[in-house]
Amino acid sequence: MAAPRIGYLLPTRDWTILGGDVAALAEQARAAEDLGFDSVWAGDSPVTRPRADPLLVLAAAAARTGRVTLGTAVLLPALRHPVLLAHQLATLDAMSGGRVIAGMGSGFANPATRAQFEALNVDFGTRVSRMEEAIAAMRLLWSGREVSFAGRHFAFSDVSIAPRPVREGGPPVWLAGGGARALRRVARLADGWLPYPPTHRQYADERALLAGSPVTPALYATLCLDDDPERARARLRVSIERYYNAPLEFVEGIQAMFAGTPDGAAAWLRGYADAGAEHVVVRIAVDDHRSAMEEFAGLVLPALRPFRQEVRV
């Protein structure tokens, strides 16, 4: 087993709920780099689950870091015009020296997400086709040439943007989602796959549907650590139910979640690595994020990297 790269999800949502200093998120990113994480990530939800804007947070993180990959987990391109989003992502990529991964999704099908689209006057029923068009348009714009695009939702003529992204073709695009239809979309459009299947078996089965595709298989996972597994689960419940306003049992039925000891967490994550995950984005469900990040880095990272081998970014 090649040791997976491990990323840290910046707690932009929890920081908002708990009244933290938004400016300190950049310092959290720097600390994650110092602690040995391979990447830092920021989520997106301007209305449904309000938080600091992910691209602004990652721009601040770019200025405070020099090694870690900077990713969105995940961005909702259907809410933005692709010319503006392509410009933002290209600028961030240039600022960071080519360290950006554009993790994207269409938005989870629930009433709260629908309300977010309605607030921005975007037809919720078109979110997937808008995302696909946005990706196609942004890839054209990242070429640095003057380009035109005509789609169902977006159209522009003779447009170019600057600066260009550092990497040829622009930042890698990773798509969320599971199931046969979403995985066909991943294979057709994306450079990486960032899902959260709740079991190793489901991950392996869906990963098999991408066999032969060059996409990077990744994982978005939520953990809560404690030497007492029951206390860890109680803390996970508080964090998740506050975040989603839904029972833990429902959320963990569709998302990869672990509550327990650091050794147990390492074994659980190794199960996903055995199933094919090459990059794991870790969300730590706690209130004291600095201490929890340090605990994970000190107790779980070493267990995942006894024989570290390099894998694709």
PDB file of N, CA and C in Angstrom, residues 150-223:
ATOM      1  N   ALA A 150     -20.218  28.809 -26.291  1.00  0.00           N
ATOM      2  CA  ALA A 150     -21.670  28.911 -26.428  1.00  0.00           C
ATOM      3  C   ALA A 150     -22.307  27.658 -25.867  1.00  0.00           C
ATOM      4  N   GLY A 151     -22.992  27.806 -24.747  1.00  0.00           N
ATOM      5  CA  GLY A 151     -23.649  26.675 -24.110  1.00  0.00           C
ATOM      6  C   GLY A 151     -25.097  27.001 -23.794  1.00  0.00           C
ATOM      7  N   ARG A 152     -25.723  26.105 -23.090  1.00  0.00           N
ATOM      8  CA  ARG A 152     -27.122  26.304 -22.691  1.00  0.00           C
ATOM      9  C   ARG A 152     -27.241  27.402 -21.647  1.00  0.00           C
ATOM     10  N   HIS A 153     -26.256  27.496 -20.752  1.00  0.00           N
ATOM     11  CA  HIS A 153     -26.343  28.422 -19.620  1.00  0.00           C
ATOM     12  C   HIS A 153     -25.383  29.598 -19.728  1.00  0.00           C
ATOM     13  N   PHE A 154     -24.239  29.388 -20.366  1.00  0.00           N
ATOM     14  CA  PHE A 154     -23.215  30.424 -20.423  1.00  0.00           C
ATOM     15  C   PHE A 154     -22.761  30.613 -21.863  1.00  0.00           C
ATOM     16  N   ALA A 155     -22.484  31.851 -22.210  1.00  0.00           N
ATOM     17  CA  ALA A 155     -21.954  32.144 -23.534  1.00  0.00           C
ATOM     18  C   ALA A 155     -21.110  33.412 -23.464  1.00  0.00           C
ATOM     19  N   PHE A 156     -19.995  33.398 -24.178  1.00  0.00           N
ATOM     20  CA  PHE A 156     -19.157  34.595 -24.285  1.00  0.00           C
ATOM     21  C   PHE A 156     -18.320  34.478 -25.553  1.00  0.00           C
ATOM     22  N   SER A 157     -17.872  35.623 -26.046  1.00  0.00           N
ATOM     23  CA  SER A 157     -17.114  35.660 -27.301  1.00  0.00           C
ATOM     24  C   SER A 157     -15.821  36.431 -27.125  1.00  0.00           C
ATOM     25  N   ASP A 158     -14.749  35.881 -27.683  1.00  0.00           N
ATOM     26  CA  ASP A 158     -13.455  36.560 -27.766  1.00  0.00           C
ATOM     27  C   ASP A 158     -12.991  37.078 -26.404  1.00  0.00           C
ATOM     28  N   VAL A 159     -12.922  36.164 -25.447  1.00  0.00           N
ATOM     29  CA  VAL A 159     -12.535  36.509 -24.077  1.00  0.00           C
ATOM     30  C   VAL A 159     -11.206  35.830 -23.747  1.00  0.00           C
ATOM     31  N   SER A 160     -10.334  36.567 -23.075  1.00  0.00           N
ATOM     32  CA  SER A 160      -9.122  35.974 -22.521  1.00  0.00           C
ATOM     33  C   SER A 160      -8.948  36.488 -21.105  1.00  0.00           C
ATOM     34  N   ILE A 161      -8.254  35.723 -20.281  1.00  0.00           N
ATOM     35  CA  ILE A 161      -8.018  36.119 -18.897  1.00  0.00           C
ATOM     36  C   ILE A 161      -6.525  36.094 -18.600  1.00  0.00           C
ATOM     37  N   ALA A 162      -6.137  36.880 -17.623  1.00  0.00           N
ATOM     38  CA  ALA A 162      -4.746  36.904 -17.150  1.00  0.00           C
ATOM     39  C   ALA A 162      -4.783  37.231 -15.665  1.00  0.00           C
ATOM     40  N   PRO A 163      -3.858  36.650 -14.897  1.00  0.00           N
ATOM     41  CA  PRO A 163      -2.750  35.798 -15.321  1.00  0.00           C
ATOM     42  C   PRO A 163      -3.211  34.396 -15.692  1.00  0.00           C
ATOM     43  N   ARG A 164      -2.364  33.699 -16.422  1.00  0.00           N
ATOM     44  CA  ARG A 164      -2.635  32.297 -16.720  1.00  0.00           C
ATOM     45  C   ARG A 164      -2.294  31.449 -15.503  1.00  0.00           C
ATOM     46  N   PRO A 165      -2.947  30.296 -15.351  1.00  0.00           N
ATOM     47  CA  PRO A 165      -2.516  29.362 -14.310  1.00  0.00           C
ATOM     48  C   PRO A 165      -1.088  28.898 -14.563  1.00  0.00           C
ATOM     49  N   VAL A 166      -0.424  28.478 -13.512  1.00  0.00           N
ATOM     50  CA  VAL A 166       0.952  28.002 -13.650  1.00  0.00           C
ATOM     51  C   VAL A 166       0.999  26.712 -14.452  1.00  0.00           C
ATOM     52  N   ARG A 167       0.085  25.793 -14.128  1.00  0.00           N
ATOM     53  CA  ARG A 167       0.097  24.497 -14.803  1.00  0.00           C
ATOM     54  C   ARG A 167      -0.608  24.576 -16.147  1.00  0.00           C
ATOM     55  N   GLU A 168      -0.050  23.939 -17.138  1.00  0.00           N
ATOM     56  CA  GLU A 168      -0.659  23.892 -18.451  1.00  0.00           C
ATOM     57  C   GLU A 168      -2.050  23.267 -18.345  1.00  0.00           C
ATOM     58  N   GLY A 169      -3.039  23.937 -18.865  1.00  0.00           N
ATOM     59  CA  GLY A 169      -4.403  23.433 -18.790  1.00  0.00           C
ATOM     60  C   GLY A 169      -5.152  23.866 -17.558  1.00  0.00           C
ATOM     61  N   GLY A 170      -4.454  24.501 -16.627  1.00  0.00           N
ATOM     62  CA  GLY A 170      -5.115  25.014 -15.435  1.00  0.00           C
ATOM     63  C   GLY A 170      -5.071  24.058 -14.267  1.00  0.00           C
ATOM     64  N   PRO A 171      -5.636  24.469 -13.128  1.00  0.00           N
ATOM     65  CA  PRO A 171      -5.648  23.610 -11.943  1.00  0.00           C
ATOM     66  C   PRO A 171      -6.383  22.299 -12.203  1.00  0.00           C
ATOM     67  N   PRO A 172      -5.923  21.187 -11.646  1.00  0.00           N
ATOM     68  CA  PRO A 172      -6.678  19.941 -11.763  1.00  0.00           C
ATOM     69  C   PRO A 172      -8.082  20.111 -11.191  1.00  0.00           C
ATOM     70  N   VAL A 173      -9.063  19.550 -11.873  1.00  0.00           N
ATOM     71  CA  VAL A 173     -10.446  19.579 -11.418  1.00  0.00           C
ATOM     72  C   VAL A 173     -10.799  18.215 -10.829  1.00  0.00           C
ATOM     73  N   TRP A 174     -11.174  18.212  -9.553  1.00  0.00           N
ATOM     74  CA  TRP A 174     -11.636  16.992  -8.893  1.00  0.00           C
ATOM     75  C   TRP A 174     -13.129  17.122  -8.650  1.00  0.00           C
ATOM     76  N   LEU A 175     -13.862  16.065  -8.937  1.00  0.00           N
ATOM     77  CA  LEU A 175     -15.309  16.092  -8.771  1.00  0.00           C
ATOM     78  C   LEU A 175     -15.749  15.190  -7.626  1.00  0.00           C
ATOM     79  N   ALA A 176     -16.727  15.668  -6.876  1.00  0.00           N
ATOM     80  CA  ALA A 176     -17.365  14.864  -5.843  1.00  0.00           C
ATOM     81  C   ALA A 176     -18.408  13.963  -6.498  1.00  0.00           C
ATOM     82  N   GLY A 177     -18.984  13.073  -5.698  1.00  0.00           N
ATOM     83  CA  GLY A 177     -20.105  12.278  -6.183  1.00  0.00           C
ATOM     84  C   GLY A 177     -19.840  10.795  -6.176  1.00  0.00           C
ATOM     85  N   GLY A 178     -20.931  10.050  -6.098  1.00  0.00           N
ATOM     86  CA  GLY A 178     -20.874   8.597  -6.124  1.00  0.00           C
ATOM     87  C   GLY A 178     -22.014   8.047  -6.965  1.00  0.00           C
ATOM     88  N   GLY A 179     -21.930   6.774  -7.293  1.00  0.00           N
ATOM     89  CA  GLY A 179     -22.926   6.155  -8.161  1.00  0.00           C
ATOM     90  C   GLY A 179     -22.454   6.153  -9.600  1.00  0.00           C
ATOM     91  N   ALA A 180     -23.053   5.286 -10.410  1.00  0.00           N
ATOM     92  CA  ALA A 180     -22.575   5.065 -11.776  1.00  0.00           C
ATOM     93  C   ALA A 180     -22.618   6.333 -12.615  1.00  0.00           C
ATOM     94  N   ARG A 181     -23.707   7.112 -12.514  1.00  0.00           N
ATOM     95  CA  ARG A 181     -23.814   8.307 -13.349  1.00  0.00           C
ATOM     96  C   ARG A 181     -22.743   9.329 -12.984  1.00  0.00           C
ATOM     97  N   ALA A 182     -22.566   9.579 -11.681  1.00  0.00           N
ATOM     98  CA  ALA A 182     -21.554  10.549 -11.247  1.00  0.00           C
ATOM     99  C   ALA A 182     -20.154  10.085 -11.627  1.00  0.00           C
ATOM    100  N   LEU A 183     -19.897   8.794 -11.536  1.00  0.00           N
ATOM    101  CA  LEU A 183     -18.565   8.297 -11.861  1.00  0.00           C
ATOM    102  C   LEU A 183     -18.281   8.375 -13.354  1.00  0.00           C
ATOM    103  N   ARG A 184     -19.299   8.208 -14.176  1.00  0.00           N
ATOM    104  CA  ARG A 184     -19.093   8.433 -15.617  1.00  0.00           C
ATOM    105  C   ARG A 184     -18.724   9.894 -15.867  1.00  0.00           C
ATOM    106  N   ARG A 185     -19.349  10.796 -15.110  1.00  0.00           N
ATOM    107  CA  ARG A 185     -19.022  12.222 -15.243  1.00  0.00           C
ATOM    108  C   ARG A 185     -17.576  12.483 -14.802  1.00  0.00           C
ATOM    109  N   VAL A 186     -17.177  11.863 -13.715  1.00  0.00           N
ATOM    110  CA  VAL A 186     -15.801  12.007 -13.235  1.00  0.00           C
ATOM    111  C   VAL A 186     -14.811  11.557 -14.310  1.00  0.00           C
ATOM    112  N   ALA A 187     -15.048  10.375 -14.876  1.00  0.00           N
ATOM    113  CA  ALA A 187     -14.133   9.838 -15.886  1.00  0.00           C
ATOM    114  C   ALA A 187     -14.086  10.721 -17.129  1.00  0.00           C
ATOM    115  N   ARG A 188     -15.207  11.368 -17.443  1.00  0.00           N
ATOM    116  CA  ARG A 188     -15.294  12.182 -18.652  1.00  0.00           C
ATOM    117  C   ARG A 188     -14.715  13.580 -18.480  1.00  0.00           C
ATOM    118  N   LEU A 189     -14.871  14.160 -17.275  1.00  0.00           N
ATOM    119  CA  LEU A 189     -14.565  15.574 -17.103  1.00  0.00           C
ATOM    120  C   LEU A 189     -13.410  15.892 -16.155  1.00  0.00           C
ATOM    121  N   ALA A 190     -13.073  14.981 -15.264  1.00  0.00           N
ATOM    122  CA  ALA A 190     -12.252  15.358 -14.111  1.00  0.00           C
ATOM    123  C   ALA A 190     -10.841  14.777 -14.154  1.00  0.00           C
ATOM    124  N   ASP A 191     -10.003  15.386 -13.311  1.00  0.00           N
ATOM    125  CA  ASP A 191      -8.650  14.889 -13.069  1.00  0.00           C
ATOM    126  C   ASP A 191      -8.573  14.098 -11.767  1.00  0.00           C
ATOM    127  N   GLY A 192      -9.598  14.230 -10.922  1.00  0.00           N
ATOM    128  CA  GLY A 192      -9.614  13.531  -9.649  1.00  0.00           C
ATOM    129  C   GLY A 192     -11.037  13.298  -9.186  1.00  0.00           C
ATOM    130  N   TRP A 193     -11.173  12.412  -8.221  1.00  0.00           N
ATOM    131  CA  TRP A 193     -12.468  12.012  -7.667  1.00  0.00           C
ATOM    132  C   TRP A 193     -12.419  12.190  -6.158  1.00  0.00           C
ATOM    133  N   LEU A 194     -13.341  12.996  -5.609  1.00  0.00           N
ATOM    134  CA  LEU A 194     -13.329  13.319  -4.184  1.00  0.00           C
ATOM    135  C   LEU A 194     -14.690  12.996  -3.564  1.00  0.00           C
ATOM    136  N   PRO A 195     -14.953  11.717  -3.277  1.00  0.00           N
ATOM    137  CA  PRO A 195     -16.227  11.296  -2.697  1.00  0.00           C
ATOM    138  C   PRO A 195     -16.100  11.080  -1.187  1.00  0.00           C
ATOM    139  N   TYR A 196     -17.201  10.622  -0.564  1.00  0.00           N
ATOM    140  CA  TYR A 196     -17.135  10.260   0.858  1.00  0.00           C
ATOM    141  C   TYR A 196     -17.949   9.001   1.167  1.00  0.00           C
ATOM    142  N   PRO A 197     -17.734   7.893   0.454  1.00  0.00           N
ATOM    143  CA  PRO A 197     -18.492   6.671   0.735  1.00  0.00           C
ATOM    144  C   PRO A 197     -18.308   6.214   2.180  1.00  0.00           C
ATOM    145  N   PRO A 198     -19.386   5.780   2.846  1.00  0.00           N
ATOM    146  CA  PRO A 198     -19.304   5.469   4.271  1.00  0.00           C
ATOM    147  C   PRO A 198     -18.577   4.171   4.618  1.00  0.00           C
ATOM    148  N   THR A 199     -18.300   3.311   3.636  1.00  0.00           N
ATOM    149  CA  THR A 199     -17.599   2.053   3.934  1.00  0.00           C
ATOM    150  C   THR A 199     -16.457   1.836   2.948  1.00  0.00           C
ATOM    151  N   HIS A 200     -15.481   1.055   3.394  1.00  0.00           N
ATOM    152  CA  HIS A 200     -14.366   0.690   2.521  1.00  0.00           C
ATOM    153  C   HIS A 200     -14.870  -0.074   1.295  1.00  0.00           C
ATOM    154  N   ARG A 201     -15.817  -0.958   1.510  1.00  0.00           N
ATOM    155  CA  ARG A 201     -16.330  -1.778   0.413  1.00  0.00           C
ATOM    156  C   ARG A 201     -16.989  -0.916  -0.652  1.00  0.00           C
ATOM    157  N   GLN A 202     -17.814   0.046  -0.232  1.00  0.00           N
ATOM    158  CA  GLN A 202     -18.462   0.913  -1.211  1.00  0.00           C
ATOM    159  C   GLN A 202     -17.429   1.722  -1.980  1.00  0.00           C
ATOM    160  N   TYR A 203     -16.402   2.190  -1.267  1.00  0.00           N
ATOM    161  CA  TYR A 203     -15.348   2.940  -1.951  1.00  0.00           C
ATOM    162  C   TYR A 203     -14.665   2.053  -2.994  1.00  0.00           C
ATOM    163  N   ALA A 204     -14.316   0.839  -2.614  1.00  0.00           N
ATOM    164  CA  ALA A 204     -13.624  -0.061  -3.538  1.00  0.00           C
ATOM    165  C   ALA A 204     -14.496  -0.384  -4.744  1.00  0.00           C
ATOM    166  N   ASP A 205     -15.785  -0.603  -4.508  1.00  0.00           N
ATOM    167  CA  ASP A 205     -16.678  -0.933  -5.614  1.00  0.00           C
ATOM    168  C   ASP A 205     -16.799   0.232  -6.586  1.00  0.00           C
ATOM    169  N   GLU A 206     -16.917   1.444  -6.059  1.00  0.00           N
ATOM    170  CA  GLU A 206     -17.047   2.606  -6.938  1.00  0.00           C
ATOM    171  C   GLU A 206     -15.708   2.937  -7.597  1.00  0.00           C
ATOM    172  N   ARG A 207     -14.641   2.743  -6.858  1.00  0.00           N
ATOM    173  CA  ARG A 207     -13.304   2.947  -7.440  1.00  0.00           C
ATOM    174  C   ARG A 207     -13.107   2.019  -8.635  1.00  0.00           C
ATOM    175  N   ALA A 208     -13.643   0.817  -8.566  1.00  0.00           N
ATOM    176  CA  ALA A 208     -13.494  -0.138  -9.662  1.00  0.00           C
ATOM    177  C   ALA A 208     -14.151   0.366 -10.943  1.00  0.00           C
ATOM    178  N   LEU A 209     -15.184   1.198 -10.804  1.00  0.00           N
ATOM    179  CA  LEU A 209     -15.850   1.750 -11.984  1.00  0.00           C
ATOM    180  C   LEU A 209     -14.972   2.757 -12.720  1.00  0.00           C
ATOM    181  N   LEU A 210     -13.909   3.230 -12.056  1.00  0.00           N
ATOM    182  CA  LEU A 210     -12.973   4.156 -12.680  1.00  0.00           C
ATOM    183  C   LEU A 210     -11.718   3.455 -13.183  1.00  0.00           C
ATOM    184  N   ALA A 211     -11.720   2.131 -13.163  1.00  0.00           N
ATOM    185  CA  ALA A 211     -10.547   1.379 -13.612  1.00  0.00           C
ATOM    186  C   ALA A 211     -10.172   1.790 -15.031  1.00  0.00           C
ATOM    187  N   GLY A 212      -8.891   2.077 -15.228  1.00  0.00           N
ATOM    188  CA  GLY A 212      -8.415   2.498 -16.531  1.00  0.00           C
ATOM    189  C   GLY A 212      -8.467   3.995 -16.757  1.00  0.00           C
ATOM    190  N   SER A 213      -9.146   4.712 -15.856  1.00  0.00           N
ATOM    191  CA  SER A 213      -9.201   6.168 -15.970  1.00  0.00           C
ATOM    192  C   SER A 213      -8.009   6.774 -15.233  1.00  0.00           C
ATOM    193  N   PRO A 214      -7.419   7.862 -15.738  1.00  0.00           N
ATOM    194  CA  PRO A 214      -6.243   8.445 -15.086  1.00  0.00           C
ATOM    195  C   PRO A 214      -6.556   9.357 -13.905  1.00  0.00           C
ATOM    196  N   VAL A 215      -7.805   9.436 -13.468  1.00  0.00           N
ATOM    197  CA  VAL A 215      -8.154  10.348 -12.389  1.00  0.00           C
ATOM    198  C   VAL A 215      -7.526   9.904 -11.067  1.00  0.00           C
ATOM    199  N   THR A 216      -7.209  10.880 -10.215  1.00  0.00           N
ATOM    200  CA  THR A 216      -6.682  10.598  -8.883  1.00  0.00           C
ATOM    201  C   THR A 216      -7.841  10.247  -7.951  1.00  0.00           C
ATOM    202  N   PRO A 217      -7.839   9.052  -7.354  1.00  0.00           N
ATOM    203  CA  PRO A 217      -8.901   8.693  -6.409  1.00  0.00           C
ATOM    204  C   PRO A 217      -8.602   9.249  -5.021  1.00  0.00           C
ATOM    205  N   ALA A 218      -9.501  10.058  -4.504  1.00  0.00           N
ATOM    206  CA  ALA A 218      -9.309  10.685  -3.206  1.00  0.00           C
ATOM    207  C   ALA A 218     -10.486  10.340  -2.298  1.00  0.00           C
ATOM    208  N   LEU A 219     -10.512  10.941  -1.115  1.00  0.00           N
ATOM    209  CA  LEU A 219     -11.562  10.668  -0.131  1.00  0.00           C
ATOM    210  C   LEU A 219     -11.725  11.888   0.759  1.00  0.00           C
ATOM    211  N   TYR A 220     -12.972  12.207   1.086  1.00  0.00           N
ATOM    212  CA  TYR A 220     -13.302  13.239   2.067  1.00  0.00           C
ATOM    213  C   TYR A 220     -13.823  12.505   3.301  1.00  0.00           C
ATOM    214  N   ALA A 221     -13.130  12.624   4.419  1.00  0.00           N
ATOM    215  CA  ALA A 221     -13.463  11.831   5.606  1.00  0.00           C
ATOM    216  C   ALA A 221     -13.545  12.723   6.839  1.00  0.00           C
ATOM    217  N   THR A 222     -14.510  12.424   7.703  1.00  0.00           N
ATOM    218  CA  THR A 222     -14.702  13.167   8.952  1.00  0.00           C
ATOM    219  C   THR A 222     -14.309  12.286  10.123  1.00  0.00           C
ATOM    220  N   LEU A 223     -13.503  12.834  11.044  1.00  0.00           N
ATOM    221  CA  LEU A 223     -13.040  12.068  12.194  1.00  0.00           C
ATOM    222  C   LEU A 223     -13.171  12.868  13.474  1.00  0.00           C
TER     223      LEU A 223
END
